[in-house]
Coordinates of C-alpha atoms in Angstrom, one line a residue:
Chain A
X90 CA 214.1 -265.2 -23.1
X91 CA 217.4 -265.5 -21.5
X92 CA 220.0 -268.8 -22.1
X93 CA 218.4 -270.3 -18.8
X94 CA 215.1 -270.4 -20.2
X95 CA 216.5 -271.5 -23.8
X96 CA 218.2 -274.5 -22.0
X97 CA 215.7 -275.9 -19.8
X98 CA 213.2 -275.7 -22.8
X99 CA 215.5 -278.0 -24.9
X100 CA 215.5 -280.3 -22.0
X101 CA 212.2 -282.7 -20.9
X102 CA 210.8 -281.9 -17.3
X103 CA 211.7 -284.7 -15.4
X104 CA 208.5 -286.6 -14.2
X105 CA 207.8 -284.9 -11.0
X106 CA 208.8 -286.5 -7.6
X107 CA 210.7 -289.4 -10.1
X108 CA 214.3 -288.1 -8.8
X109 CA 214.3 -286.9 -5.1
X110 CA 216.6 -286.6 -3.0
X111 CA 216.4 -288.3 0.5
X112 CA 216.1 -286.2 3.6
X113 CA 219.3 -285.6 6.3
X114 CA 218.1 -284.6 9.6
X115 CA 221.0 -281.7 10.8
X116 CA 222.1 -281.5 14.3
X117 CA 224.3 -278.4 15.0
X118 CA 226.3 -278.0 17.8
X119 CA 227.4 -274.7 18.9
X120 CA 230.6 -272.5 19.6
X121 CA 228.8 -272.9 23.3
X122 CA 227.3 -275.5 23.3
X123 CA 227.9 -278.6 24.6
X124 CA 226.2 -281.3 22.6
X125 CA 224.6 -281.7 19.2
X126 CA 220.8 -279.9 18.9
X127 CA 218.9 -280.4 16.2
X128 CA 218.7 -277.4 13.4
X129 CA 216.5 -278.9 10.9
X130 CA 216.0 -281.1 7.5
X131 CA 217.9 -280.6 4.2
X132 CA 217.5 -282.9 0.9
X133 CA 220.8 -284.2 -0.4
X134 CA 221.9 -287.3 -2.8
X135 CA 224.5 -288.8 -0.2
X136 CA 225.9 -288.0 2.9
X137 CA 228.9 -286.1 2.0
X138 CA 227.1 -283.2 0.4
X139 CA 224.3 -283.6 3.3
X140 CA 227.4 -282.0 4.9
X141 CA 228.3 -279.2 2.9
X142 CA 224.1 -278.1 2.1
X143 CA 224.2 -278.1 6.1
X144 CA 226.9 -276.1 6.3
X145 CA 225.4 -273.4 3.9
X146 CA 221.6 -273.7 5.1
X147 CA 222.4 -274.1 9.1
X148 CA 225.9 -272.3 9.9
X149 CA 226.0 -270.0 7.6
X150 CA 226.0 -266.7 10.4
X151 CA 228.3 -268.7 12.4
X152 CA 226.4 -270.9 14.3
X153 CA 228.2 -274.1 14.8
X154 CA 231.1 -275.7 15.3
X155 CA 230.5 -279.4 14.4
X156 CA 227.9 -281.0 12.1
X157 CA 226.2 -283.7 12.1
X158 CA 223.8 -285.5 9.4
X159 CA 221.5 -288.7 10.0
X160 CA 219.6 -290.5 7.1
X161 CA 215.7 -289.0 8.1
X162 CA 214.3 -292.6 7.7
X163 CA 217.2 -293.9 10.4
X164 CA 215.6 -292.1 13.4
X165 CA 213.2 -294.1 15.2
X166 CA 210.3 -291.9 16.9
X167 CA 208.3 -292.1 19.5
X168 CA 204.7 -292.1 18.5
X169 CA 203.2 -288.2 18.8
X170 CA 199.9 -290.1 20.2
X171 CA 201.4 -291.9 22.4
X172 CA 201.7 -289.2 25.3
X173 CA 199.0 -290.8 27.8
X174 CA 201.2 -293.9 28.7
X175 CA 204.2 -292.9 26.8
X176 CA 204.8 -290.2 28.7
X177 CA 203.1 -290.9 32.2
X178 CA 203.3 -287.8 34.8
X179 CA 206.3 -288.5 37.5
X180 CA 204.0 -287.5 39.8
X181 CA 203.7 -289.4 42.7
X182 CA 206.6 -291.0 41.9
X183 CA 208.8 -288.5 44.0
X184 CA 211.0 -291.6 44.7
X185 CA 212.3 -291.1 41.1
X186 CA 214.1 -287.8 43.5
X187 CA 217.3 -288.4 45.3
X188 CA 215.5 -285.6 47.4
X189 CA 212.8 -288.3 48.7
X190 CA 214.8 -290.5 50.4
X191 CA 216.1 -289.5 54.0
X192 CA 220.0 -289.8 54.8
X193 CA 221.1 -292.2 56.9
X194 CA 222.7 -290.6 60.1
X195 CA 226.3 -290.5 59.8
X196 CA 227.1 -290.2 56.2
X197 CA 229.2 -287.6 55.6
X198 CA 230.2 -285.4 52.2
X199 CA 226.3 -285.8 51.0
Chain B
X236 CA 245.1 -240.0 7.3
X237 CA 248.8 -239.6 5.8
X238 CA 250.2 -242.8 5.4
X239 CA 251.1 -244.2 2.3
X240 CA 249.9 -247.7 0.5
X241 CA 253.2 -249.2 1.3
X242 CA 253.1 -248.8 5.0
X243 CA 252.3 -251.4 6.4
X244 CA 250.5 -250.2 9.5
X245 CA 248.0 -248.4 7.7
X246 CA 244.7 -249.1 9.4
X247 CA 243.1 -250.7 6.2
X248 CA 245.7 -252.9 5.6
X249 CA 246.6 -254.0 9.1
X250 CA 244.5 -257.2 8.6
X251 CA 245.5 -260.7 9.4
X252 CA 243.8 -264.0 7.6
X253 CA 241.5 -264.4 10.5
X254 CA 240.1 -261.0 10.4
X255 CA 238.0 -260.3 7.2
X256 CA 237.9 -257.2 5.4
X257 CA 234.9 -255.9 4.0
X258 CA 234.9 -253.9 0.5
X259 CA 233.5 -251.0 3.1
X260 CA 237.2 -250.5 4.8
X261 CA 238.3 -250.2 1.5
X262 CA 236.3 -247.6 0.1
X263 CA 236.9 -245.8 3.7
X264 CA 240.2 -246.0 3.6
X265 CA 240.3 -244.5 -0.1
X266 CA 238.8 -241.5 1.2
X267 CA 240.8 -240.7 4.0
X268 CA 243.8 -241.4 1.3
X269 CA 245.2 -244.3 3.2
X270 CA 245.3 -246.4 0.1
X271 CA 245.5 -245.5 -2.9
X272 CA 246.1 -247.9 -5.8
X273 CA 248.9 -247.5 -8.3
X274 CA 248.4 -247.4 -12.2
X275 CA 249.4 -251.1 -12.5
X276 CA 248.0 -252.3 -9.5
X277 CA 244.5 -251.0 -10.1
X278 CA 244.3 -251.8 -13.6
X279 CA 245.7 -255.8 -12.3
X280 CA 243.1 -255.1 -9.7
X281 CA 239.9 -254.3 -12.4
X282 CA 241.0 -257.5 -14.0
X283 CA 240.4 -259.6 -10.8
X284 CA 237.7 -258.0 -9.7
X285 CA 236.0 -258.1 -13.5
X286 CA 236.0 -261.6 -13.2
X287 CA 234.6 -262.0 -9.8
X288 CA 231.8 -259.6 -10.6
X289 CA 230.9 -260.8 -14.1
X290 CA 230.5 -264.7 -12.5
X291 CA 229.0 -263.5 -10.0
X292 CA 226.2 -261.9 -12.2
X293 CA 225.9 -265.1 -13.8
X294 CA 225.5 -267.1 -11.1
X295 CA 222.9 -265.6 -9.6
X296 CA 220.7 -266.4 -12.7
X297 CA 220.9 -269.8 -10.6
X298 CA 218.6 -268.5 -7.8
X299 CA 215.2 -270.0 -7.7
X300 CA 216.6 -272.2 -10.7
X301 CA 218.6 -274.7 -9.4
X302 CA 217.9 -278.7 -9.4
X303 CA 216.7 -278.3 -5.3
X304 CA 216.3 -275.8 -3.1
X305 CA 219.5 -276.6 -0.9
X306 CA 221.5 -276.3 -4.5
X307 CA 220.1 -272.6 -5.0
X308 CA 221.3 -271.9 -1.6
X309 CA 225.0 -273.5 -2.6
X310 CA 225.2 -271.0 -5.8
X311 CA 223.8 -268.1 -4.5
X312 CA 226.0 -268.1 -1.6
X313 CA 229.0 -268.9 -3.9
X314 CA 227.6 -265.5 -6.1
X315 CA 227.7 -263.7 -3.2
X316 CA 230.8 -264.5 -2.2
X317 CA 232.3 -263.9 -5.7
X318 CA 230.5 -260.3 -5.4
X319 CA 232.0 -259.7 -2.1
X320 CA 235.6 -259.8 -4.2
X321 CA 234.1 -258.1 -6.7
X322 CA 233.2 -255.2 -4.7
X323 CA 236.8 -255.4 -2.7
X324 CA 239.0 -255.3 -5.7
X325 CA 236.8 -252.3 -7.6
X326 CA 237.3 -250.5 -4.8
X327 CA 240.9 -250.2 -4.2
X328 CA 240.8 -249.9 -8.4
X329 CA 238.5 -247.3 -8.1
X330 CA 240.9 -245.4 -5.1
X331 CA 243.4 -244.6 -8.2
X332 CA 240.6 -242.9 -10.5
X333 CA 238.6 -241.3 -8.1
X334 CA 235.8 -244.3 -8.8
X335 CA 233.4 -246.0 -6.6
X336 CA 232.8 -249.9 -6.8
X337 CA 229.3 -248.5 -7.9
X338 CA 231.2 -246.2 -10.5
X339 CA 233.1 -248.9 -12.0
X340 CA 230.8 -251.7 -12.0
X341 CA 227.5 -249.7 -13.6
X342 CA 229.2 -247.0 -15.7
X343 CA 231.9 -248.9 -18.0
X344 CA 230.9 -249.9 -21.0
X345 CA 231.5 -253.1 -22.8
X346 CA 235.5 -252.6 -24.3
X347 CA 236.2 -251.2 -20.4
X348 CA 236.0 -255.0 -18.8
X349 CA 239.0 -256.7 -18.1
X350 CA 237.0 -260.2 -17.3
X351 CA 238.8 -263.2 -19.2
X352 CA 236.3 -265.0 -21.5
X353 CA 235.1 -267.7 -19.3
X354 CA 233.3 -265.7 -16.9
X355 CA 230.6 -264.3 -19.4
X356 CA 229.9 -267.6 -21.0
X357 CA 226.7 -268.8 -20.4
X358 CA 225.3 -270.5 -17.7
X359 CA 224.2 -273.7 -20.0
X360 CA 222.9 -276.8 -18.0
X361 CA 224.0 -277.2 -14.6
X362 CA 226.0 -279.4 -15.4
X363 CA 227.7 -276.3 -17.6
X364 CA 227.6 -273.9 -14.9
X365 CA 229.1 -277.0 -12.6
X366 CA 232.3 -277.1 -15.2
X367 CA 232.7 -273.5 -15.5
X368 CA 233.0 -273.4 -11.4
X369 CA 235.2 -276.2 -11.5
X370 CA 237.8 -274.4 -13.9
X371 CA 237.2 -271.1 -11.8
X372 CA 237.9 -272.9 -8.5
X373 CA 241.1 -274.3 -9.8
X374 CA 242.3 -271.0 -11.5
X375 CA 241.3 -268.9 -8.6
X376 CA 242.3 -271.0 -5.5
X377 CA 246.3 -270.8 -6.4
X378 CA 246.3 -267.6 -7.8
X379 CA 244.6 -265.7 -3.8
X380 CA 247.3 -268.1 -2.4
X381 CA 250.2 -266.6 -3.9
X382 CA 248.5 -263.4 -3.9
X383 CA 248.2 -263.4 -0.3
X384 CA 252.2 -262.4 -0.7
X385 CA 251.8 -259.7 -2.8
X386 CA 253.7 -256.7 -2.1
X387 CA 251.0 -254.8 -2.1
X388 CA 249.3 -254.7 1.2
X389 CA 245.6 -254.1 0.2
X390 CA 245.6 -257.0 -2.6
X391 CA 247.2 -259.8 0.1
X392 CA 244.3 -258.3 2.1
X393 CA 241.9 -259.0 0.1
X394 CA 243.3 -262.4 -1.3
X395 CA 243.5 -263.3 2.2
X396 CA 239.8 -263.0 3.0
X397 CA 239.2 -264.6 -0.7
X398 CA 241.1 -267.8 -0.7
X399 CA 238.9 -269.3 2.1
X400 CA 235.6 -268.8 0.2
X401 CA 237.4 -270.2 -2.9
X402 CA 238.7 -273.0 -1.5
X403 CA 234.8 -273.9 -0.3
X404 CA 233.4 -273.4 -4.2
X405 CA 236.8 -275.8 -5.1
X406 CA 235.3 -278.4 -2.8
X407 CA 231.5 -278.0 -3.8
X408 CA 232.2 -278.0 -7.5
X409 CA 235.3 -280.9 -7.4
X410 CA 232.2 -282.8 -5.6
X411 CA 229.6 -282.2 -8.1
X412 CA 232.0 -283.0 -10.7
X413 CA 232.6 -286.5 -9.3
X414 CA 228.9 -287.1 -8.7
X415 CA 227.6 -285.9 -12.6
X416 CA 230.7 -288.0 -13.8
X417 CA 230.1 -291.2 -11.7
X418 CA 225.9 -290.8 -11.7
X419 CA 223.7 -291.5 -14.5
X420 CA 224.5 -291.9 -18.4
X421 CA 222.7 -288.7 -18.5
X422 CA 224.7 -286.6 -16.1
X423 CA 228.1 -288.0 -17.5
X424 CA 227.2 -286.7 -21.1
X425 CA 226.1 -283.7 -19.9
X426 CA 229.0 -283.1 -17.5
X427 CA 231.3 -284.3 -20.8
X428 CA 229.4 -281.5 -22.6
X429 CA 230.1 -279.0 -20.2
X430 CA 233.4 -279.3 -20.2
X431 CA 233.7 -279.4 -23.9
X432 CA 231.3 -275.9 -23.8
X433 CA 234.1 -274.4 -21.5
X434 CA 237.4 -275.4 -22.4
X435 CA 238.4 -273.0 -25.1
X436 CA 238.2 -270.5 -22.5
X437 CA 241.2 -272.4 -20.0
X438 CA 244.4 -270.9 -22.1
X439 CA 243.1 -267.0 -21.7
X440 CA 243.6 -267.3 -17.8
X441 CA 247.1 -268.3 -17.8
X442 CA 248.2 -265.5 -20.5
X443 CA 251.0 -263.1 -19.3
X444 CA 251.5 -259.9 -20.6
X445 CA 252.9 -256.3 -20.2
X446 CA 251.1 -255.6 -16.9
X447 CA 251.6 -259.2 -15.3
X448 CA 255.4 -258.5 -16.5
X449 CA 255.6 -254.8 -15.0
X450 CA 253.8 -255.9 -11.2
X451 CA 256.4 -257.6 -9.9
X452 CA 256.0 -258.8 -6.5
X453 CA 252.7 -257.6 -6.6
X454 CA 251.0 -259.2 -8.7
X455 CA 250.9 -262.7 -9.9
X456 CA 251.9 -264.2 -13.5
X457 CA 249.2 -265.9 -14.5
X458 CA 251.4 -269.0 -16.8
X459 CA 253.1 -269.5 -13.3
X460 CA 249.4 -270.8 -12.1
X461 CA 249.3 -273.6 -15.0
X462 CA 251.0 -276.7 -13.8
X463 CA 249.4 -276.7 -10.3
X464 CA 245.7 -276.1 -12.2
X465 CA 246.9 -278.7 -14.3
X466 CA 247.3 -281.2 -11.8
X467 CA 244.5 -280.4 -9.7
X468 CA 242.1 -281.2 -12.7
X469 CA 243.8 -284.2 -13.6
X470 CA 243.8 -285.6 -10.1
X471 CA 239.6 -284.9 -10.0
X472 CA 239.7 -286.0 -13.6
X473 CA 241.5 -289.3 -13.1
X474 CA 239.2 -290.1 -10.2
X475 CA 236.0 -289.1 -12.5
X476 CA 237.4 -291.1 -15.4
X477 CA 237.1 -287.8 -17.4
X478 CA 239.6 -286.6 -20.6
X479 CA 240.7 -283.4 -21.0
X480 CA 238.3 -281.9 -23.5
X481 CA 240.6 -281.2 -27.3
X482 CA 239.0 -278.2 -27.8
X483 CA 241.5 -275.8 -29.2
X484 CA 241.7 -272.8 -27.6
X485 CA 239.4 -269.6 -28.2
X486 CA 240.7 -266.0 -29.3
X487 CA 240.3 -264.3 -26.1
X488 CA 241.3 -260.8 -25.7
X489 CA 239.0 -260.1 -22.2
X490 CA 241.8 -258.4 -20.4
X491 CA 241.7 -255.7 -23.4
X492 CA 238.0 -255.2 -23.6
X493 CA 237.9 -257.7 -26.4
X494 CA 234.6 -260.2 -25.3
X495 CA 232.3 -262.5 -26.3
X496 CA 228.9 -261.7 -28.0
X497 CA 227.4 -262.4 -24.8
X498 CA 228.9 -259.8 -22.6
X499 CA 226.7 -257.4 -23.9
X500 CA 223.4 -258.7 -23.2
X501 CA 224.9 -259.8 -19.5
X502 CA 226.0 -255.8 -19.0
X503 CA 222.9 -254.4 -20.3
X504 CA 220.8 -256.5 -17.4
X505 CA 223.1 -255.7 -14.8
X506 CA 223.7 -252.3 -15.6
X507 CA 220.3 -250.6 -16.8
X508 CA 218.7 -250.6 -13.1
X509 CA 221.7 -247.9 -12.4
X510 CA 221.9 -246.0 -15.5
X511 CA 217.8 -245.3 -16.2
X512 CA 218.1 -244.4 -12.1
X513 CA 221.8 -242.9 -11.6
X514 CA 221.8 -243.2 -7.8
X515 CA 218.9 -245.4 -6.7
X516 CA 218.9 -247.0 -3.4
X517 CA 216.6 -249.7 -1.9

């Protein structure tokens, strides 16, 4: 038995799922890129070390530039069922195109 | 290759802050004779690179350990990057006797470690382990700094590459200190403890002596590091609401191969992979 063992024997189990962390949501953006993508989810007690776990689970072969962290149960989603009327085709709906419309005779630098 | 350590155009050394030098260049540059450590240096070198490598072993204990997932990740990289000095600092050591990192790290036996006490003490609670960073962080940190200025090419090289990392684990253990101090009862007594557990071992990192005395420029004396490591405790302390533990100071004696009953068992687990397979590779 080695002194890890010996001091986590000396030491009640916490009742499981009694202390966990809340989830971060990480958004990475890139020496090229030009916004924010999301990377992934990371548990962390506050927002500050949210950061630095980030910084060693999502850039740690030099993938980003900037950080960001949002509170998991801050982002409002769009239902994943909700595709039929959510998410109605465009098409038919070629007006939604600057393409569709004809230009008016004279206009210039279009 | 013939030009000597000093020269400071020597390809191994020729390496600014941004560009990091891997323990590889080292051991390359050894061969070919461009640098070669002297006496003092490499023995000044074996200490530094003791205490990288012993931590590092215990650290990595951590892995698959730690309180979450995200929190193994934080220690192992901070183990690897303690290894990575580790391995940089045996090697130039190693350019004076002839010895490989590999040499010096699996083949010495107990008395031959220069590591300071509080590298080989237990891991403990993470709350411990937390402590033990902290005072390693705010040792380590100042000392790369200055050492960054050494005479000695190859050493500000590789203090150059070092102090980064360090100043990261300075930042991830000043925060965990903060959080076990101002969290629960719980984590307060056990960060308390911690402390308590690893404060003997403070004084022996700030002892000077022959060597220190005889580097010069290259090296840096350790009592010179005491007021700023001073201060950057008490400035993390005051904000935790944390004393200075009273614990009188221990015997020390790790910079002449004097250690702790633990060393042994720590050496025999990293060493016995190596020495019941002299030149395994995987």
């Amino acid at each position: 038995m080695n002194e890890q063992d010996k001091a986590s024997s000396t030491t009640p189990a916490p009742e499981p799922g009694a202390h966990r962390w809340p989830l971060w949501e990480v958004f990475v953006r890139s020496n090229r890129g030009l916004s924010h993508v999301h990377a992934g989810s990371l548990h962390a007690p506050d927002a500050s070390m949210a950061l630095r776990n980030a910084r060693d689970l999502y850039t740690r072969r030099n993938e980003g530039v900037s950080i960001w962290v949002v509170p998991a149960d801050a982002i409002a989603a769009s239902d994943p069922d909700a595709k039929g009327a959510f998410f109605e085709s465009p098409q038919g709906k070629d007006y939604r195109h600057a393409t569709y419309y004809t230009k008016s005779e004279g206009v210039k630098h279009l | 290759m013939t030009q000597s350590v000093g020269d400071s155009s020597a390809s191994a050394t020729r390496i600014t802050p941004g560009n990091a030098l891997r323990p590889e260049d080292i051991a390359q540059a050894t061969r070919q004779g461009a640098a070669k450590a002297s006496e003092d240096v490499a023995e000044y070198a074996l200490r530094l690179g003791d205490d990288a490598l012993i931590l590092a072993q215990r650290l990595s204990h951590w892995i698959s350990r730690a309180p979450e997932l995200e929190e193994d990740v934080a220690l192992g990289n901070i183990a690897l990057d303690q290894l990575g000095h580790a391995r940089s600092f045996l090697s130039y050591a190693g350019s004076a006797w002839g010895k490989s990192e590999d040499d010096l790290a699996y083949f010495r036996r107990e008395p031959e470690f220069r590591s300071a006490h509080l590298f080989e003490q237990p891991n403990g609670d993470f709350a411990a382990t937390i402590a033990r960073q902290f005072i390693v962080a705010n040792y380590q940190f100042p000392l790369y700094r200055e050492l960054t200025r050494s005479s000695d090419p190859m050493l500000a090289a590789i203090a150059a590459k070092a102090v980064k990392e360090v100043d990261y684990h300075l930042d991830h253990s000043t925060q965990w200190v903060l959080r076990l101090a101002g969290g629960t009862q719980e984590s307060r007594r056990r960060i308390i403890a911690g402390f308590k557990l690893m404060w003997p071992c403070v004084g022996e990192l700030f002892e000077d002596d022959e060597l220190t005395a005889r580097l010069g420029d290259a090296g840096v004396v350790p009592s010179s590091l005491r007021a700023e490591f001073d201060r950057g405790v008490a400035d993390v302390f005051t904000e935790a609401e944390l004393d200075v533990p009273a614990s009188p100071p221990a015997t020390g004696g790790g910079r002449h191969g004097r250690h702790s009953e633990h060393m042994g068992y720590l050496l025999a687990e990293m060493q016995v992979l190596a020495r019941e397979f002299p030149g395994a590779s995987w």
